[in-house]
């Protein structure tokens, strides 16, 4: 098969590319960074350098493809972040139609069923709506839980201030996912025919913040580590101090508010809370420990 993948060589995209190449497929990898071209070609894939917002570029990258893996980063540009993601979605949809792509697998997120109140996830909600309107295309939307690796961003605060948490309570059930489980699901779906427009959840573990802290703490020599519910304003100020834009800090704060209100996981739990991922949080603890020790 001829398969085009987005996401360059990120947490999910790189293992997808490697798995597809190992299965004997011809893979074209979209990247916005020309510096990645050599690394992509070293894997045995073809690099297509351009912007996800450029419909003409995407059309050329999709021509002759039997399947496309579509994704957008959680933040695009420095302002109008949600609109930028929506514009990329429109470019995707136009290119899919023009290039007559028969099969699309899209990476989305828990919470994408909600139109508002979910921070950056509102962007992929809009793309899901666009892709649902694609006629004659088999589209599978994979809604991932929060990536385990996002907890690595908390290491400096744990190390320097013994602070671990977010702007929601430690007793809220979270849908969590290892990127490798997403990569496996994407790879499998790209090699399937699909069946119209489908939505599937890729979740590896359901756990509360309290349970995460109870796993991480002993592993890093902090058995008393506890989850802290951080006030919205304090969280936002911390992100601004770390150099995030006011817009992005506001969206991330809203994401946590969406968790707090139950928006992020309401559809996941309403539809059976299927945990299909194989890599459990307990297995990620060793990686967290190693990163903590190296920090």
GROMACS .gro file of N, CA and C in nm, residues 46-210:
model
  495
   46UNK      N    1   0.967   0.842   0.235
   46UNK     CA    2   0.982   0.961   0.153
   46UNK      C    3   0.935   1.081   0.236
   47UNK      N    4   1.011   1.186   0.237
   47UNK     CA    5   0.975   1.306   0.312
   47UNK      C    6   0.900   1.405   0.223
   48UNK      N    7   0.791   1.459   0.275
   48UNK     CA    8   0.717   1.566   0.207
   48UNK      C    9   0.717   1.685   0.302
   49UNK      N   10   0.789   1.789   0.267
   49UNK     CA   11   0.807   1.904   0.356
   49UNK      C   12   0.709   2.014   0.318
   50UNK      N   13   0.625   2.053   0.413
   50UNK     CA   14   0.528   2.157   0.386
   50UNK      C   15   0.437   2.181   0.505
   51UNK      N   16   0.334   2.262   0.485
   51UNK     CA   17   0.244   2.302   0.592
   51UNK      C   18   0.113   2.225   0.588
   52UNK      N   19   0.064   2.187   0.707
   52UNK     CA   20  -0.065   2.119   0.716
   52UNK      C   21  -0.181   2.211   0.679
   53UNK      N   22  -0.156   2.339   0.673
   53UNK     CA   23  -0.261   2.435   0.637
   53UNK      C   24  -0.265   2.464   0.488
   54UNK      N   25  -0.175   2.401   0.412
   54UNK     CA   26  -0.164   2.424   0.267
   54UNK      C   27  -0.233   2.309   0.193
   55UNK      N   28  -0.354   2.335   0.146
   55UNK     CA   29  -0.432   2.231   0.080
   55UNK      C   30  -0.365   2.178  -0.046
   56UNK      N   31  -0.300   2.266  -0.122
   56UNK     CA   32  -0.232   2.222  -0.245
   56UNK      C   33  -0.116   2.129  -0.212
   57UNK      N   34  -0.038   2.164  -0.110
   57UNK     CA   35   0.071   2.077  -0.067
   57UNK      C   36   0.018   1.941  -0.022
   58UNK      N   37  -0.086   1.942   0.060
   58UNK     CA   38  -0.142   1.816   0.109
   58UNK      C   39  -0.197   1.732  -0.006
   59UNK      N   40  -0.259   1.797  -0.103
   59UNK     CA   41  -0.312   1.724  -0.218
   59UNK      C   42  -0.202   1.647  -0.289
   60UNK      N   43  -0.088   1.712  -0.310
   60UNK     CA   44   0.024   1.645  -0.374
   60UNK      C   45   0.077   1.530  -0.288
   61UNK      N   46   0.082   1.552  -0.158
   61UNK     CA   47   0.131   1.447  -0.067
   61UNK      C   48   0.036   1.329  -0.061
   62UNK      N   49  -0.093   1.353  -0.088
   62UNK     CA   50  -0.195   1.247  -0.079
   62UNK      C   51  -0.218   1.175  -0.212
   63UNK      N   52  -0.173   1.230  -0.321
   63UNK     CA   53  -0.203   1.170  -0.452
   63UNK      C   54  -0.147   1.027  -0.459
   64UNK      N   55  -0.232   0.935  -0.499
   64UNK     CA   56  -0.192   0.795  -0.511
   64UNK      C   57  -0.191   0.720  -0.379
   65UNK      N   58  -0.227   0.786  -0.269
   65UNK     CA   59  -0.225   0.718  -0.139
   65UNK      C   60  -0.347   0.629  -0.123
   66UNK      N   61  -0.324   0.510  -0.074
   66UNK     CA   62  -0.435   0.419  -0.041
   66UNK      C   63  -0.493   0.454   0.095
   67UNK      N   64  -0.413   0.518   0.179
   67UNK     CA   65  -0.458   0.556   0.312
   67UNK      C   66  -0.376   0.674   0.362
   68UNK      N   67  -0.438   0.754   0.448
   68UNK     CA   68  -0.373   0.872   0.506
   68UNK      C   69  -0.392   0.870   0.657
   69UNK      N   70  -0.284   0.896   0.729
   69UNK     CA   71  -0.291   0.919   0.873
   69UNK      C   72  -0.290   1.069   0.896
   70UNK      N   73  -0.398   1.121   0.954
   70UNK     CA   74  -0.414   1.265   0.973
   70UNK      C   75  -0.405   1.300   1.121
   71UNK      N   76  -0.325   1.401   1.150
   71UNK     CA   77  -0.319   1.455   1.286
   71UNK      C   78  -0.277   1.600   1.280
   72UNK      N   79  -0.308   1.673   1.387
   72UNK     CA   80  -0.257   1.810   1.400
   72UNK      C   81  -0.197   1.824   1.539
   73UNK      N   82  -0.095   1.907   1.555
   73UNK     CA   83  -0.040   1.929   1.689
   73UNK      C   84  -0.143   2.001   1.775
   74UNK      N   85  -0.133   1.989   1.908
   74UNK     CA   86  -0.232   2.052   1.996
   74UNK      C   87  -0.231   2.203   1.992
   75UNK      N   88  -0.123   2.262   1.943
   75UNK     CA   89  -0.117   2.408   1.926
   75UNK      C   90  -0.047   2.439   1.795
   76UNK      N   91  -0.111   2.522   1.713
   76UNK     CA   92  -0.053   2.562   1.585
   76UNK      C   93  -0.042   2.714   1.581
   77UNK      N   94   0.079   2.765   1.563
   77UNK     CA   95   0.099   2.908   1.558
   77UNK      C   96   0.114   2.968   1.696
   78UNK      N   97   0.111   3.100   1.702
   78UNK     CA   98   0.129   3.171   1.828
   78UNK      C   99   0.001   3.240   1.876
   79UNK      N  100  -0.101   3.245   1.790
   79UNK     CA  101  -0.229   3.304   1.828
   79UNK      C  102  -0.338   3.241   1.744
   80UNK      N  103  -0.464   3.263   1.784
   80UNK     CA  104  -0.578   3.202   1.713
   80UNK      C  105  -0.560   3.051   1.699
   81UNK      N  106  -0.524   2.987   1.808
   81UNK     CA  107  -0.480   2.848   1.804
   81UNK      C  108  -0.590   2.753   1.758
   82UNK      N  109  -0.711   2.769   1.809
   82UNK     CA  110  -0.820   2.681   1.770
   82UNK      C  111  -0.854   2.701   1.622
   83UNK      N  112  -0.859   2.826   1.579
   83UNK     CA  113  -0.889   2.855   1.439
   83UNK      C  114  -0.782   2.799   1.347
   84UNK      N  115  -0.656   2.806   1.389
   84UNK     CA  116  -0.548   2.750   1.307
   84UNK      C  117  -0.565   2.600   1.286
   85UNK      N  118  -0.606   2.530   1.392
   85UNK     CA  119  -0.630   2.387   1.381
   85UNK      C  120  -0.748   2.361   1.286
   86UNK      N  121  -0.852   2.442   1.298
   86UNK     CA  122  -0.967   2.426   1.210
   86UNK      C  123  -0.929   2.451   1.064
   87UNK      N  124  -0.843   2.548   1.040
   87UNK     CA  125  -0.797   2.577   0.903
   87UNK      C  126  -0.720   2.457   0.847
   88UNK      N  127  -0.636   2.395   0.932
   88UNK     CA  128  -0.565   2.275   0.889
   88UNK      C  129  -0.664   2.164   0.856
   89UNK      N  130  -0.769   2.153   0.936
   89UNK     CA  131  -0.872   2.052   0.909
   89UNK      C  132  -0.941   2.075   0.775
   90UNK      N  133  -0.967   2.200   0.744
   90UNK     CA  134  -1.028   2.233   0.616
   90UNK      C  135  -0.934   2.198   0.500
   91UNK      N  136  -0.804   2.225   0.520
   91UNK     CA  137  -0.705   2.190   0.417
   91UNK      C  138  -0.699   2.038   0.398
   92UNK      N  139  -0.700   1.966   0.510
   92UNK     CA  140  -0.703   1.819   0.503
   92UNK      C  141  -0.823   1.771   0.422
   93UNK      N  142  -0.941   1.820   0.459
   93UNK     CA  143  -1.064   1.774   0.394
   93UNK      C  144  -1.062   1.804   0.244
   94UNK      N  145  -1.017   1.923   0.207
   94UNK     CA  146  -1.010   1.959   0.066
   94UNK      C  147  -0.913   1.868  -0.009
   95UNK      N  148  -0.797   1.842   0.052
   95UNK     CA  149  -0.695   1.758  -0.013
   95UNK      C  150  -0.742   1.613  -0.025
   96UNK      N  151  -0.811   1.564   0.077
   96UNK     CA  152  -0.862   1.427   0.074
   96UNK      C  153  -0.962   1.410  -0.041
   97UNK      N  154  -1.047   1.511  -0.056
   97UNK     CA  155  -1.145   1.506  -0.166
   97UNK      C  156  -1.075   1.515  -0.302
   98UNK      N  157  -0.986   1.612  -0.316
   98UNK     CA  158  -0.921   1.635  -0.445
   98UNK      C  159  -0.835   1.517  -0.487
   99UNK      N  160  -0.761   1.461  -0.391
   99UNK     CA  161  -0.673   1.347  -0.423
   99UNK      C  162  -0.747   1.214  -0.423
  100UNK      N  163  -0.876   1.219  -0.388
  100UNK     CA  164  -0.962   1.100  -0.386
  100UNK      C  165  -0.903   0.989  -0.298
  101UNK      N  166  -0.867   1.027  -0.176
  101UNK     CA  167  -0.815   0.931  -0.078
  101UNK      C  168  -0.930   0.845  -0.028
  102UNK      N  169  -0.918   0.711  -0.035
  102UNK     CA  170  -1.030   0.627   0.007
  102UNK      C  171  -1.035   0.596   0.156
  103UNK      N  172  -0.922   0.613   0.226
  103UNK     CA  173  -0.913   0.568   0.366
  103UNK      C  174  -0.836   0.670   0.449
  104UNK      N  175  -0.896   0.712   0.561
  104UNK     CA  176  -0.832   0.810   0.650
  104UNK      C  177  -0.842   0.761   0.794
  105UNK      N  178  -0.732   0.771   0.865
  105UNK     CA  179  -0.730   0.745   1.009
  105UNK      C  180  -0.686   0.875   1.076
  106UNK      N  181  -0.768   0.925   1.166
  106UNK     CA  182  -0.742   1.054   1.229
  106UNK      C  183  -0.716   1.036   1.378
  107UNK      N  184  -0.613   1.103   1.427
  107UNK     CA  185  -0.586   1.104   1.571
  107UNK      C  186  -0.662   1.219   1.635
  108UNK      N  187  -0.747   1.184   1.731
  108UNK     CA  188  -0.825   1.283   1.803
  108UNK      C  189  -0.802   1.263   1.953
  109UNK      N  190  -0.894   1.309   2.033
  109UNK     CA  191  -0.874   1.307   2.178
  109UNK      C  192  -1.005   1.281   2.251
  110UNK      N  193  -0.994   1.224   2.371
  110UNK     CA  194  -1.110   1.223   2.459
  110UNK      C  195  -1.158   1.367   2.473
  111UNK      N  196  -1.288   1.384   2.483
  111UNK     CA  197  -1.343   1.518   2.494
  111UNK      C  198  -1.377   1.582   2.362
  112UNK      N  199  -1.341   1.519   2.250
  112UNK     CA  200  -1.366   1.581   2.119
  112UNK      C  201  -1.513   1.578   2.080
  113UNK      N  202  -1.595   1.508   2.157
  113UNK     CA  203  -1.739   1.512   2.132
  113UNK      C  204  -1.799   1.646   2.172
  114UNK      N  205  -1.734   1.718   2.264
  114UNK     CA  206  -1.785   1.846   2.313
  114UNK      C  207  -1.739   1.960   2.223
  115UNK      N  208  -1.829   2.053   2.195
  115UNK     CA  209  -1.798   2.164   2.105
  115UNK      C  210  -1.725   2.276   2.175
  116UNK      N  211  -1.732   2.281   2.308
  116UNK     CA  212  -1.670   2.393   2.380
  116UNK      C  213  -1.634   2.347   2.522
  117UNK      N  214  -1.549   2.426   2.587
  117UNK     CA  215  -1.514   2.399   2.726
  117UNK      C  216  -1.404   2.297   2.745
  118UNK      N  217  -1.331   2.265   2.639
  118UNK     CA  218  -1.229   2.161   2.646
  118UNK      C  219  -1.090   2.210   2.604
  119UNK      N  220  -1.070   2.341   2.600
  119UNK     CA  221  -0.939   2.394   2.565
  119UNK      C  222  -0.898   2.358   2.424
  120UNK      N  223  -0.773   2.315   2.405
  120UNK     CA  224  -0.723   2.286   2.269
  120UNK      C  225  -0.800   2.177   2.196
  121UNK      N  226  -0.869   2.092   2.271
  121UNK     CA  227  -0.942   1.979   2.210
  121UNK      C  228  -1.056   2.028   2.121
  122UNK      N  229  -1.099   2.152   2.141
  122UNK     CA  230  -1.202   2.207   2.053
  122UNK      C  231  -1.158   2.205   1.907
  123UNK      N  232  -1.027   2.213   1.884
  123UNK     CA  233  -0.976   2.210   1.747
  123UNK      C  234  -1.003   2.079   1.678
  124UNK      N  235  -0.972   1.967   1.746
  124UNK     CA  236  -0.997   1.837   1.682
  124UNK      C  237  -1.146   1.806   1.675
  125UNK      N  238  -1.225   1.865   1.765
  125UNK     CA  239  -1.371   1.852   1.751
  125UNK      C  240  -1.415   1.905   1.615
  126UNK      N  241  -1.362   2.021   1.578
  126UNK     CA  242  -1.399   2.081   1.450
  126UNK      C  243  -1.354   1.994   1.333
  127UNK      N  244  -1.236   1.934   1.345
  127UNK     CA  245  -1.188   1.848   1.235
  127UNK      C  246  -1.274   1.723   1.224
  128UNK      N  247  -1.311   1.666   1.339
  128UNK     CA  248  -1.401   1.550   1.335
  128UNK      C  249  -1.529   1.584   1.257
  129UNK      N  250  -1.584   1.702   1.282
  129UNK     CA  251  -1.706   1.743   1.214
  129UNK      C  252  -1.684   1.755   1.063
  130UNK      N  253  -1.568   1.807   1.023
  130UNK     CA  254  -1.536   1.818   0.880
  130UNK      C  255  -1.520   1.681   0.816
  131UNK      N  256  -1.451   1.591   0.885
  131UNK     CA  257  -1.425   1.459   0.829
  131UNK      C  258  -1.552   1.375   0.820
  132UNK      N  259  -1.646   1.401   0.908
  132UNK     CA  260  -1.773   1.327   0.904
  132UNK      C  261  -1.851   1.358   0.777
  133UNK      N  262  -1.820   1.471   0.715
  133UNK     CA  263  -1.890   1.512   0.593
  133UNK      C  264  -1.823   1.463   0.465
  134UNK      N  265  -1.711   1.391   0.479
  134UNK     CA  266  -1.640   1.341   0.361
  134UNK      C  267  -1.718   1.224   0.300
  135UNK      N  268  -1.766   1.244   0.180
  135UNK     CA  269  -1.845   1.139   0.113
  135UNK      C  270  -1.754   1.038   0.045
  136UNK      N  271  -1.788   0.912   0.058
  136UNK     CA  272  -1.713   0.807  -0.010
  136UNK      C  273  -1.577   0.778   0.049
  137UNK      N  274  -1.551   0.823   0.170
  137UNK     CA  275  -1.423   0.800   0.237
  137UNK      C  276  -1.448   0.724   0.366
  138UNK      N  277  -1.374   0.617   0.388
  138UNK     CA  278  -1.382   0.545   0.514
  138UNK      C  279  -1.290   0.613   0.616
  139UNK      N  280  -1.350   0.674   0.716
  139UNK     CA  281  -1.277   0.752   0.816
  139UNK      C  282  -1.290   0.686   0.953
  140UNK      N  283  -1.176   0.659   1.015
  140UNK     CA  284  -1.176   0.611   1.154
  140UNK      C  285  -1.109   0.717   1.241
  141UNK      N  286  -1.183   0.767   1.337
  141UNK     CA  287  -1.131   0.864   1.433
  141UNK      C  288  -1.088   0.788   1.558
  142UNK      N  289  -0.962   0.804   1.596
  142UNK     CA  290  -0.910   0.741   1.716
  142UNK      C  291  -0.896   0.847   1.824
  143UNK      N  292  -0.983   0.841   1.924
  143UNK     CA  293  -0.977   0.936   2.034
  143UNK      C  294  -0.888   0.880   2.145
  144UNK      N  295  -0.774   0.944   2.160
  144UNK     CA  296  -0.676   0.899   2.260
  144UNK      C  297  -0.704   0.962   2.395
  145UNK      N  298  -0.666   0.891   2.501
  145UNK     CA  299  -0.664   0.951   2.633
  145UNK      C  300  -0.542   1.041   2.647
  146UNK      N  301  -0.524   1.103   2.763
  146UNK     CA  302  -0.406   1.185   2.789
  146UNK      C  303  -0.282   1.097   2.787
  147UNK      N  304  -0.178   1.142   2.719
  147UNK     CA  305  -0.056   1.063   2.709
  147UNK      C  306   0.017   1.054   2.843
  148UNK      N  307   0.064   0.934   2.877
  148UNK     CA  308   0.147   0.918   2.997
  148UNK      C  309   0.264   1.016   2.996
  149UNK      N  310   0.324   1.033   2.877
  149UNK     CA  311   0.447   1.113   2.870
  149UNK      C  312   0.424   1.259   2.909
  150UNK      N  313   0.299   1.303   2.911
  150UNK     CA  314   0.273   1.441   2.956
  150UNK      C  315   0.311   1.460   3.102
  151UNK      N  316   0.311   1.351   3.179
  151UNK     CA  317   0.349   1.362   3.321
  151UNK      C  318   0.498   1.397   3.336
  152UNK      N  319   0.577   1.372   3.232
  152UNK     CA  320   0.720   1.406   3.240
  152UNK      C  321   0.740   1.557   3.255
  153UNK      N  322   0.642   1.635   3.208
  153UNK     CA  323   0.653   1.781   3.222
  153UNK      C  324   0.644   1.825   3.368
  154UNK      N  325   0.592   1.738   3.453
  154UNK     CA  326   0.576   1.773   3.595
  154UNK      C  327   0.703   1.750   3.676
  155UNK      N  328   0.803   1.689   3.615
  155UNK     CA  329   0.924   1.653   3.691
  155UNK      C  330   0.991   1.774   3.756
  156UNK      N  331   1.011   1.887   3.685
  156UNK     CA  332   1.076   2.001   3.751
  156UNK      C  333   1.001   2.049   3.876
  157UNK      N  334   0.868   2.054   3.869
  157UNK     CA  335   0.791   2.100   3.984
  157UNK      C  336   0.799   2.000   4.100
  158UNK      N  337   0.797   1.872   4.066
  158UNK     CA  338   0.810   1.770   4.172
  158UNK      C  339   0.946   1.782   4.238
  159UNK      N  340   1.048   1.798   4.156
  159UNK     CA  341   1.185   1.800   4.206
  159UNK      C  342   1.214   1.926   4.287
  160UNK      N  343   1.166   2.040   4.240
  160UNK     CA  344   1.201   2.166   4.301
  160UNK      C  345   1.102   2.213   4.408
  161UNK      N  346   0.974   2.173   4.394
  161UNK     CA  347   0.874   2.225   4.487
  161UNK      C  348   0.789   2.115   4.552
  162UNK      N  349   0.820   1.989   4.516
  162UNK     CA  350   0.741   1.876   4.566
  162UNK      C  351   0.592   1.894   4.533
  163UNK      N  352   0.567   1.952   4.414
  163UNK     CA  353   0.430   1.980   4.370
  163UNK      C  354   0.394   1.896   4.249
  164UNK      N  355   0.285   1.823   4.260
  164UNK     CA  356   0.239   1.736   4.152
  164UNK      C  357   0.087   1.747   4.145
  165UNK      N  358   0.035   1.787   4.032
  165UNK     CA  359  -0.109   1.798   4.021
  165UNK      C  360  -0.152   1.879   3.902
  166UNK      N  361  -0.277   1.925   3.908
  166UNK     CA  362  -0.334   2.006   3.799
  166UNK      C  363  -0.454   2.080   3.858
  167UNK      N  364  -0.528   2.148   3.773
  167UNK     CA  365  -0.640   2.225   3.826
  167UNK      C  366  -0.769   2.144   3.833
  168UNK      N  367  -0.755   2.020   3.876
  168UNK     CA  368  -0.870   1.934   3.907
  168UNK      C  369  -0.828   1.838   4.018
  169UNK      N  370  -0.925   1.782   4.084
  169UNK     CA  371  -0.899   1.702   4.202
  169UNK      C  372  -0.837   1.568   4.174
  170UNK      N  373  -0.775   1.512   4.277
  170UNK     CA  374  -0.706   1.384   4.263
  170UNK      C  375  -0.795   1.263   4.261
  171UNK      N  376  -0.926   1.282   4.280
  171UNK     CA  377  -1.017   1.168   4.280
  171UNK      C  378  -1.094   1.154   4.149
  172UNK      N  379  -1.064   1.239   4.051
  172UNK     CA  380  -1.132   1.233   3.921
  172UNK      C  381  -1.067   1.125   3.835
  173UNK      N  382  -1.149   1.040   3.776
  173UNK     CA  383  -1.099   0.934   3.690
  173UNK      C  384  -1.050   0.992   3.557
  174UNK      N  385  -0.927   0.959   3.523
  174UNK     CA  386  -0.865   1.006   3.399
  174UNK      C  387  -0.849   0.891   3.300
  175UNK      N  388  -0.870   0.920   3.172
  175UNK     CA  389  -0.841   0.823   3.065
  175UNK      C  390  -0.700   0.852   3.016
  176UNK      N  391  -0.610   0.756   3.035
  176UNK     CA  392  -0.468   0.775   3.006
  176UNK      C  393  -0.422   0.675   2.900
  177UNK      N  394  -0.322   0.715   2.821
  177UNK     CA  395  -0.280   0.633   2.707
  177UNK      C  396  -0.129   0.639   2.687
  178UNK      N  397  -0.071   0.527   2.652
  178UNK     CA  398   0.070   0.525   2.611
  178UNK      C  399   0.075   0.549   2.460
  179UNK      N  400   0.164   0.636   2.411
  179UNK     CA  401   0.172   0.664   2.267
  179UNK      C  402   0.192   0.539   2.182
  180UNK      N  403   0.261   0.441   2.236
  180UNK     CA  404   0.285   0.317   2.159
  180UNK      C  405   0.153   0.245   2.131
  181UNK      N  406   0.060   0.250   2.225
  181UNK     CA  407  -0.071   0.189   2.201
  181UNK      C  408  -0.146   0.262   2.091
  182UNK      N  409  -0.132   0.395   2.087
  182UNK     CA  410  -0.195   0.472   1.979
  182UNK      C  411  -0.130   0.436   1.846
  183UNK      N  412   0.001   0.426   1.844
  183UNK     CA  413   0.073   0.392   1.721
  183UNK      C  414   0.030   0.255   1.668
  184UNK      N  415   0.014   0.161   1.758
  184UNK     CA  416  -0.032   0.027   1.717
  184UNK      C  417  -0.171   0.034   1.656
  185UNK      N  418  -0.261   0.108   1.720
  185UNK     CA  419  -0.398   0.121   1.669
  185UNK      C  420  -0.401   0.192   1.534
  186UNK      N  421  -0.323   0.298   1.519
  186UNK     CA  422  -0.317   0.371   1.393
  186UNK      C  423  -0.268   0.280   1.281
  187UNK      N  424  -0.161   0.206   1.310
  187UNK     CA  425  -0.103   0.116   1.210
  187UNK      C  426  -0.202   0.010   1.167
  188UNK      N  427  -0.272  -0.049   1.262
  188UNK     CA  428  -0.371  -0.152   1.230
  188UNK      C  429  -0.485  -0.095   1.146
  189UNK      N  430  -0.533   0.023   1.185
  189UNK     CA  431  -0.646   0.083   1.112
  189UNK      C  432  -0.608   0.123   0.971
  190UNK      N  433  -0.486   0.173   0.951
  190UNK     CA  434  -0.443   0.212   0.817
  190UNK      C  435  -0.441   0.094   0.721
  191UNK      N  436  -0.425  -0.025   0.773
  191UNK     CA  437  -0.418  -0.145   0.690
  191UNK      C  438  -0.554  -0.214   0.676
  192UNK      N  439  -0.657  -0.153   0.737
  192UNK     CA  440  -0.793  -0.204   0.724
  192UNK      C  441  -0.872  -0.117   0.628
  193UNK      N  442  -0.980  -0.174   0.574
  193UNK     CA  443  -1.061  -0.100   0.477
  193UNK      C  444  -1.144   0.009   0.543
  194UNK      N  445  -1.183  -0.012   0.668
  194UNK     CA  446  -1.270   0.084   0.735
  194UNK      C  447  -1.415   0.061   0.697
  195UNK      N  448  -1.504   0.132   0.767
  195UNK     CA  449  -1.648   0.112   0.744
  195UNK      C  450  -1.722   0.243   0.767
  196UNK      N  451  -1.716   0.331   0.667
  196UNK     CA  452  -1.781   0.460   0.682
  196UNK      C  453  -1.710   0.547   0.783
  197UNK      N  454  -1.787   0.622   0.862
  197UNK     CA  455  -1.730   0.709   0.964
  197UNK      C  456  -1.743   0.640   1.099
  198UNK      N  457  -1.627   0.614   1.163
  198UNK     CA  458  -1.626   0.544   1.291
  198UNK      C  459  -1.544   0.622   1.394
  199UNK      N  460  -1.583   0.609   1.520
  199UNK     CA  461  -1.507   0.666   1.630
  199UNK      C  462  -1.470   0.554   1.726
  200UNK      N  463  -1.340   0.545   1.758
  200UNK     CA  464  -1.292   0.444   1.851
  200UNK      C  465  -1.203   0.512   1.956
  201UNK      N  466  -1.209   0.463   2.078
  201UNK     CA  467  -1.124   0.516   2.184
  201UNK      C  468  -1.002   0.428   2.203
  202UNK      N  469  -0.887   0.493   2.221
  202UNK     CA  470  -0.763   0.422   2.252
  202UNK      C  471  -0.717   0.468   2.390
  203UNK      N  472  -0.748   0.390   2.491
  203UNK     CA  473  -0.714   0.421   2.629
  203UNK      C  474  -0.642   0.300   2.688
  204UNK      N  475  -0.533   0.328   2.760
  204UNK     CA  476  -0.451   0.220   2.817
  204UNK      C  477  -0.480   0.195   2.964
  205UNK      N  478  -0.520   0.300   3.035
  205UNK     CA  479  -0.542   0.290   3.179
  205UNK      C  480  -0.645   0.394   3.222
  206UNK      N  481  -0.728   0.358   3.315
  206UNK     CA  482  -0.814   0.454   3.383
  206UNK      C  483  -0.760   0.468   3.525
  207UNK      N  484  -0.721   0.589   3.563
  207UNK     CA  485  -0.662   0.611   3.695
  207UNK      C  486  -0.691   0.752   3.741
  208UNK      N  487  -0.693   0.772   3.872
  208UNK     CA  488  -0.709   0.906   3.928
  208UNK      C  489  -0.572   0.968   3.951
  209UNK      N  490  -0.568   1.098   3.971
  209UNK     CA  491  -0.442   1.165   4.004
  209UNK      C  492  -0.382   1.109   4.132
  210UNK      N  493  -0.467   1.077   4.227
  210UNK     CA  494  -0.417   1.019   4.353
  210UNK      C  495  -0.346   0.887   4.327
   0.00000   0.00000   0.00000
